[in-house]
Amino acid sequence: MEWVLAEALLEQSQDPRVLFVTLCRGEASAERVETLRFLLQRLEDEAARGGGGGDALPEAAREVAAGYLMPLLRGPRLRPAGAPDPDPGPPARRRVLRAAGAALRSCARLAGDPSLAAALAEEALDDLLAAGPAPGLEGGAEAALEVLAAVGPCLRPREDGPLLERVAQTALALALAGDGEAAALAAGRLLPALGQGGAAALRAVWGGLVALSGPGRVGPRLQVLSALAERLLPGHPAHDAGPDARRCARFWRTVQAGLAHHEDALTRKRARYLLRRAVEVSAERGDDCTCDPGDANAGPSLFWWSGKKKDELLKFWENYILILESLEGNQVHVIRPVLPKLNDLFEGAMSQEDHGACWLLHPSWHMCVYKRMFESENKVLSKEGVLHFLELFEAKRLPFAPEVSEFIIGPLMDALSESSLYSRSPGQLIGSGSPLGLKLQKFLVTYTSLLPEETKSGFLLKFIQRMTSRHWCAVPILFLSRALASVPKCSALAREGLLALRDVLQCTMATHQILLRGAAQCCLLQAAMHLVDAEKVSLSDVSAFLMSLRQEESLGRGTSLWTELCDWLRVNEACFGRSAARSPGGLQEPASLNAYVKTLVQEYVKPPAWENEVFTLLRNLVLPATDSIAEFVLRRLTVGELSSVSDLDRCRLCLRAFMELTRLHAERAGEGGPGLWRVLRPLRSASIRHLQDADGGQEPTLGRQIQKVVSMAALAAVCEATAWQPECTQDALDAGATDSFLASLPRGQTLQKPRPGALSSVSEEPSSQGWGKVVAQYVHDQWACLAFLLEKHRAPASDAARNPGSTLRSALDALGVLPAQQASPVLRCMKTLVPQLLAPAEPLCIEAFDAAWKIVSSLSNTQLIFWSNLKAFVQFVFDAKVLTIAAKIKGQAFLKIKEIMYQMIEMSAVKTGVFNTLISYCCQSWMVPASSASRVGSLANAKNYSELVLEACIFGTVFRRDQRLIQDVQTFVENLGHDCAANVVIENTKREDHYVRICAVKFLCLLDDSDPSHKLFMEDLAIKLLDKDESVAKSRTRYYVNSQQHRVKNRIWQILLVLFPRFDQNFLNRIIDKIFQAGFINNQASVKYYIEWIIILILHKFPQFLPKFWDCFSDGEENLKTSICTFLSVLSHLDIITQNVPEKGPVLARALGLALRCCVHHHFGVRLHARLALKRTWSLCRAARAEGIDALMPVVESSLSHADGAGNAKRNWRRIQDHFFFAVFHPLEDYCLGTIFYILPRLSGLVEDEWIATDKFARFTDIPSDTAFQWYLSRSQLRELDPGAWAQQDAGSNPGEADKQSACSDVQRKVIPWKDTVPALDLEPALWGRDTALARPDGGLIVVASLIDKAANLGGLCRTCEVFGASALVLANPQCVNDRQFQYLSVSAEQWLPLVEVKPAQLADYLQQRKAEGYTIIGVEQTARSVALTQYRFPEKSLLLLGNEREGIPAALIPQLDVCVEIPQRGVTRSLNVHVSGALLVWEYTRQRLCGPPGREGPAPQTGHWCH
């Protein structure tokens, strides 16, 4: 078309200058400038052939370049006054600039003067530099780039060499500067143009790229390299005039960085293109090629080629690129079959030699694949990649490579920080451990054993330091620590490594899970003992490390870890190095471990004047020396020499030591002599004396106030010691004097802060915050003493007991003063006071409940003190007396207690273990021996608060994935037992949700059904459980498998099964209808089994209910398929039901008739269950020789014979007969807790969260086990079964399947349309307009869909047309692309396909217009003369007209069709969907264009068969 236009213009005027003047006059529109370009290119071609133009043509070309094109490119032309100045917009301006640039290139060539191109380039370069170092496309930057791209190829390599280099360097800097339009234009147009201009420019660009150091921005570099790929990777040696990128290490490092780039798919595509081209060029050239080393690491080159190994190398790189392309899909099912090829890559990259394996190809290529998998958006794919890498060293002995170690410390550890990777595999039991965590442990052991000794220390140090470089969650840091602790013993770490391990310990403290935190600390301590070289660390270093461990979480006395540490210290005592730092006294660090410990203690507790006593204490720190210890403590606390806040800390330390010795002495009665108890009297007397001393109206001094604080703390310690062993202290103390003083203590009194002038020195002045802590401790000790007094004298023998109201008010005031963590003694006092006040002062007690709950709930994020305070709160609010009185008066306190109860249950959903504390305490308080007089009252409490037991029976939350992971890992740590010291040190409080239900079940099992109150309680609970089941069934909210509703119903029927042996016939008469009604509800499988089981047990124990059971099959009921199957399943156990029936004949006859009737049910599942029941009932009839069975034999045999059909029916019949509930399960022999809570949930497809093993019942010792109840597992083989196929469980694909596949098997490969193309079109995506993106060749297929109404059909048709490259899609209303149904099927295809709007009323004119343009109008319609699609040859210019969904093509348009094509069909349905019909024709058109044989257009010869 352009050539024809240029010829027409030249025919009109032989003088091109006239044409130039005409075209350069007026507004510079895109059409005018493009016409000028066509004309100049035509003249350039004619001049190249030696045609005319004369001498005037060069001068005219120079005038056009200087007078028109350059001003046009540099800015808007001057227009006549008053002329409009329209803004054409960026796309139109870009079109003008492109055309002007091409015209300028032709002018430069036509001018015949090489200096013109240089001058234009100089001018454009100056404009570009003036725009700044990283310009956008404002001003003249875009025009300057267009000029340089146009005239760059015209520059002379020798004469204009310096200019070429300057232009190349500027273009390179611009291309690497950013992602803006200027960078895209420089890389997409200017650099390729310069690359064609000569070797000088190419060398300049290449030199700039090679000179770049550091990682930089990979995307821009690859954009430039892709633009110059044909010059940097020449395809033939004859064209090798420039650098060869294959021989440059930095080129390959850039490619590798692009292959693993996780942010930009376009960058990865460019990297794959460069790699593919390098391989293809190497194979085409056939010469040997080796990349320069590039770095100091020994090993193979990053890239090399050998003609002798062409086939092996081609296979390696083809598989490599295939894997990378498969990873682009992020689909695990596509990538898993490709992973065996990754194993082949390792096989092909190594060679076996006499001295061992070595790398042939650089291992960094393999690491790129793994890095791409690790950084995938699909976490399942990331986990696959991590597992595959960890398993790599198990199966193969790979040679050492520094790049692998760097990869482990970098990308692998980054990937391991994701907690979700440590989840259990499908079907794996809870507590069995994370597969990834276990593989990580094995991997690190294997890899470190393969490391050379000279590199092992550096690798482990970097590994540990990497663990400190980021915030780790609890699960990853635990498994990394376990892996580190598993490394075989070696002296690999020095002081720096020990310090790094201490930093990791600090990282573990960030998590709130105490057990996981303690387990990680244990592992890190083991790692330190295994890996630290004792000769390179000092005792100070070891001490600093051990001080970072928490005694209450990991390093506790008596554990195996403590013993191991002591042994390690003893063995290495003589090996430890000396610290460069000196002690505070200026002495060198002692070499002996004992001497070092004594020095530490001396520096901490030694006061200046008491050195001899300290050494005496250290020499005699054993039980026989308690007399001297007691005397030392007494002198220290009562001598009256306390004068500073620091003395307060030392006194507290002495009190702690005294209390520890007192506890130890109480545990070992008779050892150590009576001195410890004799010291209590003077300590008590001195403390009382100091507290009774008045200030005499003087300002209190700091020393006097500190002495009061110490005396109150000492008095609290005396009370605590008295409570431990009252019989030993009875003679040592004057109880009456102590009680009198405690009773007279003014409650709520605080300490006055001393004035600054009363202090001995300014340095001793306590801050307000510090003095507040001192006062809080004083108040805390006050209430500790008062709690002792109230618990000792529950009768009103003291002022506090005689005036409980004022005391409780003071307690509330104290709660407002004390920090939350020091509120425990106040709660103890409230526990004693509230029962006395609940009836007369109920509002005050409610206020106490609220204040105490507020204090406890505020501590929920403070793990170490929350549980002790929660326990004290529960003992206060849910005390048996409080509950009894509150239930008796039924006032606001009763409602408040229940409100708090539900708040605690709600808190348990986010903080596991809260409900455990509540239900355990209540059940223990309600569990009173039979001989106790308060037995009935306790069960009355349980009945009044039966909602608590009900909620406990059905308690359990559906955890989020991260919560379930934490629970799994905690269970795994607990299963380690004593092997993990954290399990011994940390109190095992049984905080799992399972233990709530276990506590409730064990409590119910202890109830005695012979006791009327017990019996009434159980019956009331059963009715509430059935009501709860009914309400859940009515809600029907998201009742899918393993949902919360499913789990609640499952737990309800589990408890009903536990209670069933306690039910008598009278009670069952009340609830039997509800039980049968539950069978009519559409339940999940596990619930269905429990209902069937309990019905079987009822009918077995009480056959009197058989008539009600037969009524369930009556026609009057709404017989849903599930309900009929439920009762047929019960009928299948008729042998159990009839054991207690004296006359079995009528029962068997009734069952036989019901089974036969259901055998003709319309539903297949009902027929299947009915035939099973029929088969079993018939066997019973024949065994019992029931009357009249001979007459039914033909009918029965005929019904059973239908079950032995073929295909799916036969398989299903076998499956139901082998189903565990019918083949193995025995309702009587399998009745036990093991079956109810573990076996049946496991076999019925419930999630592992619902499996409760019987050993958990045994481990829960808060409630004793009932010896009369059957606790053990089933005696049948039921416990040995695996979940069968009948449960229709989808256990997921096996992660090992990919490894078992043959590497030679075919793999799924997703179509990537652009993967085999040179990425030239995407070099400048920022410059794309819709016209550029939708550019399609003229003369192709046009699909007209103006008659189609439905958006879904239009969306699917749009996607089909885009995929097969149609020229355009014609629509009645292009706005339909915004419809959701359209977008759902089109998946953005409308963005890449030209859309044309033609209304149905305009179709006739549109078809005539296209017919005039040479198109063949083809209608997709069945007519009298239509041609079969298999017999038609499509012309190149074809237009498909599709009809309406209902009416087809209107009759008025059929005469305008050149041909009608119909699709042959074999079925009964009359027609296909319009989208499907259009897709078939579009594909046939495409097939004929791509691979069809050339032939005439129109109907093809008759062949008599289908085309394929």
Tab-separated table of C-alpha atoms in Angstrom, residues 539-740:
chain	number	residue	atom	x	y	z
A	539	LEU	CA	34.389	-19.313	81.218
A	540	SER	CA	33.076	-15.764	80.958
A	541	ASP	CA	31.828	-16.467	77.433
A	542	VAL	CA	30.148	-19.686	78.549
A	543	SER	CA	28.631	-17.934	81.575
A	544	ALA	CA	27.213	-15.145	79.416
A	545	PHE	CA	25.685	-17.741	77.112
A	546	LEU	CA	24.144	-19.738	79.970
A	547	MET	CA	22.729	-16.577	81.528
A	548	SER	CA	20.697	-16.106	78.347
A	549	LEU	CA	18.860	-19.361	79.042
A	550	ARG	CA	15.735	-19.262	81.193
A	551	GLN	CA	15.714	-21.650	84.107
A	552	GLU	CA	11.935	-21.897	84.122
A	553	GLU	CA	11.826	-22.800	80.421
A	554	SER	CA	14.852	-24.931	79.571
A	555	LEU	CA	17.847	-25.232	81.889
A	556	GLY	CA	16.320	-26.780	85.012
A	557	ARG	CA	18.013	-28.899	87.645
A	558	GLY	CA	17.490	-32.635	87.461
A	559	THR	CA	16.922	-32.829	83.711
A	560	SER	CA	19.042	-34.839	81.315
A	561	LEU	CA	20.131	-31.574	79.707
A	562	TRP	CA	21.384	-30.282	83.082
A	563	THR	CA	23.383	-33.479	83.539
A	564	GLU	CA	24.802	-33.239	80.047
A	565	LEU	CA	25.835	-29.628	80.667
A	566	CYS	CA	27.515	-30.485	83.964
A	567	ASP	CA	29.409	-33.326	82.312
A	568	TRP	CA	30.490	-31.033	79.475
A	569	LEU	CA	31.739	-28.391	81.886
A	570	ARG	CA	33.548	-31.008	83.973
A	571	VAL	CA	35.249	-32.575	80.979
A	572	ASN	CA	36.338	-29.258	79.491
A	573	GLU	CA	37.162	-27.487	82.773
A	574	ALA	CA	40.896	-27.593	82.118
A	575	CYS	CA	40.499	-26.712	78.436
A	576	PHE	CA	38.695	-23.382	78.575
A	577	GLY	CA	40.668	-20.400	77.387
A	578	ARG	CA	41.330	-17.240	79.384
A	579	SER	CA	39.292	-14.100	78.855
A	580	ALA	CA	41.170	-10.929	77.962
A	581	ALA	CA	38.892	-8.950	80.283
A	582	ARG	CA	39.788	-8.750	83.997
A	583	SER	CA	37.476	-9.027	86.959
A	584	PRO	CA	36.317	-5.839	88.735
A	585	GLY	CA	39.024	-6.367	91.341
A	586	GLY	CA	41.701	-6.376	88.682
A	587	LEU	CA	42.386	-10.113	88.999
A	588	GLN	CA	42.766	-12.518	86.131
A	589	GLU	CA	39.814	-14.840	85.476
A	590	PRO	CA	40.149	-18.041	87.584
A	591	ALA	CA	40.973	-21.206	85.702
A	592	SER	CA	38.904	-23.463	87.958
A	593	LEU	CA	35.181	-23.704	87.359
A	594	ASN	CA	34.393	-23.765	91.092
A	595	ALA	CA	36.596	-20.754	91.729
A	596	TYR	CA	34.941	-18.878	88.887
A	597	VAL	CA	31.441	-19.554	90.217
A	598	LYS	CA	32.482	-18.454	93.722
A	599	THR	CA	33.883	-15.254	92.279
A	600	LEU	CA	30.594	-14.528	90.523
A	601	VAL	CA	28.563	-15.101	93.682
A	602	GLN	CA	30.958	-13.037	95.783
A	603	GLU	CA	30.770	-10.084	93.412
A	604	TYR	CA	26.968	-10.173	93.514
A	605	VAL	CA	26.147	-10.639	97.200
A	606	LYS	CA	29.252	-9.420	99.034
A	607	PRO	CA	28.712	-6.224	101.081
A	608	PRO	CA	31.904	-4.344	101.882
A	609	ALA	CA	32.187	-5.267	105.591
A	610	TRP	CA	30.887	-8.829	105.551
A	611	GLU	CA	33.450	-10.707	103.489
A	612	ASN	CA	34.083	-13.422	106.101
A	613	GLU	CA	30.397	-14.371	106.383
A	614	VAL	CA	30.083	-14.660	102.597
A	615	PHE	CA	32.994	-17.073	102.370
A	616	THR	CA	31.558	-19.040	105.266
A	617	LEU	CA	28.272	-19.253	103.364
A	618	LEU	CA	29.988	-20.446	100.228
A	619	ARG	CA	32.001	-23.109	102.066
A	620	ASN	CA	29.025	-24.509	103.961
A	621	LEU	CA	26.184	-24.371	101.386
A	622	VAL	CA	24.694	-27.722	102.411
A	623	LEU	CA	21.830	-28.848	104.561
A	624	PRO	CA	23.815	-29.495	107.760
A	625	ALA	CA	24.831	-25.851	107.670
A	626	THR	CA	21.301	-24.470	107.843
A	627	ASP	CA	21.875	-23.164	111.389
A	628	SER	CA	24.567	-20.779	110.271
A	629	ILE	CA	22.612	-19.829	107.177
A	630	ALA	CA	19.579	-19.023	109.304
A	631	GLU	CA	21.644	-16.920	111.661
A	632	PHE	CA	23.205	-15.084	108.721
A	633	VAL	CA	19.817	-14.304	107.238
A	634	LEU	CA	18.472	-13.202	110.622
A	635	ARG	CA	21.336	-10.771	111.151
A	636	ARG	CA	21.068	-9.448	107.638
A	637	LEU	CA	17.341	-8.715	107.922
A	638	THR	CA	17.088	-7.456	111.503
A	639	VAL	CA	20.369	-5.712	112.284
A	640	GLY	CA	18.905	-2.345	111.323
A	641	GLU	CA	21.713	-1.279	108.993
A	642	LEU	CA	19.557	-0.931	105.895
A	643	SER	CA	19.972	2.474	104.327
A	644	SER	CA	19.556	2.291	100.535
A	645	VAL	CA	17.378	0.813	97.785
A	646	SER	CA	20.227	-1.533	96.816
A	647	ASP	CA	20.010	-3.046	100.320
A	648	LEU	CA	16.418	-3.929	99.525
A	649	ASP	CA	17.510	-6.056	96.548
A	650	ARG	CA	20.082	-7.904	98.685
A	651	CYS	CA	17.528	-8.575	101.394
A	652	ARG	CA	15.110	-9.995	98.878
A	653	LEU	CA	17.871	-12.297	97.659
A	654	CYS	CA	18.504	-13.464	101.232
A	655	LEU	CA	14.792	-14.075	101.753
A	656	ARG	CA	14.612	-16.133	98.579
A	657	ALA	CA	17.571	-18.228	99.733
A	658	PHE	CA	15.950	-18.635	103.151
A	659	MET	CA	12.634	-19.753	101.645
A	660	GLU	CA	14.358	-22.260	99.361
A	661	LEU	CA	16.170	-23.763	102.334
A	662	THR	CA	12.935	-23.826	104.324
A	663	ARG	CA	11.140	-25.680	101.536
A	664	LEU	CA	14.031	-28.113	101.179
A	665	HIS	CA	14.114	-28.668	104.948
A	666	ALA	CA	10.353	-29.271	105.003
A	667	GLU	CA	10.670	-31.852	102.238
A	668	ARG	CA	13.529	-33.637	104.094
A	669	ALA	CA	12.191	-33.631	107.639
A	670	GLY	CA	14.779	-34.517	110.294
A	671	GLU	CA	17.843	-33.312	108.398
A	672	GLY	CA	19.831	-30.225	109.276
A	673	GLY	CA	18.788	-29.680	112.912
A	674	PRO	CA	16.161	-27.407	114.487
A	675	GLY	CA	18.055	-24.144	114.008
A	676	LEU	CA	16.101	-23.203	110.896
A	677	TRP	CA	12.799	-23.325	112.764
A	678	ARG	CA	14.198	-21.610	115.889
A	679	VAL	CA	15.117	-18.568	113.854
A	680	LEU	CA	11.487	-17.937	112.888
A	681	ARG	CA	10.542	-16.540	116.317
A	682	PRO	CA	13.259	-13.822	116.454
A	683	LEU	CA	12.689	-13.039	112.776
A	684	ARG	CA	8.965	-12.650	113.409
A	685	SER	CA	9.533	-10.585	116.553
A	686	ALA	CA	12.065	-8.278	114.939
A	687	SER	CA	9.816	-7.758	111.925
A	688	ILE	CA	6.833	-6.889	114.125
A	689	ARG	CA	8.956	-4.527	116.189
A	690	HIS	CA	10.176	-2.646	113.122
A	691	LEU	CA	6.660	-2.374	111.782
A	692	GLN	CA	5.284	-1.115	115.103
A	693	ASP	CA	7.926	1.603	115.518
A	694	ALA	CA	6.357	4.991	115.002
A	695	ASP	CA	8.141	7.829	113.334
A	696	GLY	CA	7.487	10.126	116.286
A	697	GLY	CA	6.177	12.894	114.089
A	698	GLN	CA	9.465	13.100	112.214
A	699	GLU	CA	9.956	12.869	108.475
A	700	PRO	CA	10.476	9.224	107.534
A	701	THR	CA	13.980	8.409	106.383
A	702	LEU	CA	14.790	6.149	103.478
A	703	GLY	CA	16.509	3.620	105.740
A	704	ARG	CA	13.515	3.371	108.074
A	705	GLN	CA	11.104	2.916	105.179
A	706	ILE	CA	13.317	0.289	103.576
A	707	GLN	CA	13.463	-1.525	106.910
A	708	LYS	CA	9.644	-1.573	107.020
A	709	VAL	CA	9.463	-3.035	103.529
A	710	VAL	CA	11.987	-5.729	104.440
A	711	SER	CA	10.202	-6.486	107.708
A	712	MET	CA	6.843	-6.889	105.951
A	713	ALA	CA	8.445	-9.190	103.397
A	714	ALA	CA	10.077	-11.208	106.189
A	715	LEU	CA	6.746	-11.487	108.010
A	716	ALA	CA	5.096	-12.755	104.794
A	717	ALA	CA	7.903	-15.319	104.483
A	718	VAL	CA	7.323	-16.466	108.069
A	719	CYS	CA	3.609	-16.928	107.314
A	720	GLU	CA	4.446	-18.943	104.195
A	721	ALA	CA	6.891	-21.155	106.118
A	722	THR	CA	4.268	-21.693	108.809
A	723	ALA	CA	1.749	-22.802	106.178
A	724	TRP	CA	4.201	-25.355	104.783
A	725	GLN	CA	4.856	-27.234	108.021
A	726	PRO	CA	2.632	-25.955	110.833
A	727	GLU	CA	3.495	-28.825	113.196
A	728	CYS	CA	7.192	-27.871	113.173
A	729	THR	CA	6.502	-24.188	113.743
A	730	GLN	CA	3.902	-24.556	116.453
A	731	ASP	CA	6.476	-24.524	119.221
A	732	ALA	CA	8.788	-22.106	117.462
A	733	LEU	CA	6.215	-19.346	117.109
A	734	ASP	CA	3.800	-17.607	119.418
A	735	ALA	CA	0.808	-17.973	117.127
A	736	GLY	CA	-1.429	-15.747	119.172
A	737	ALA	CA	0.920	-12.768	119.107
A	738	THR	CA	1.455	-13.103	115.391
A	739	ASP	CA	-2.254	-13.348	114.666
A	740	SER	CA	-3.025	-10.390	116.883
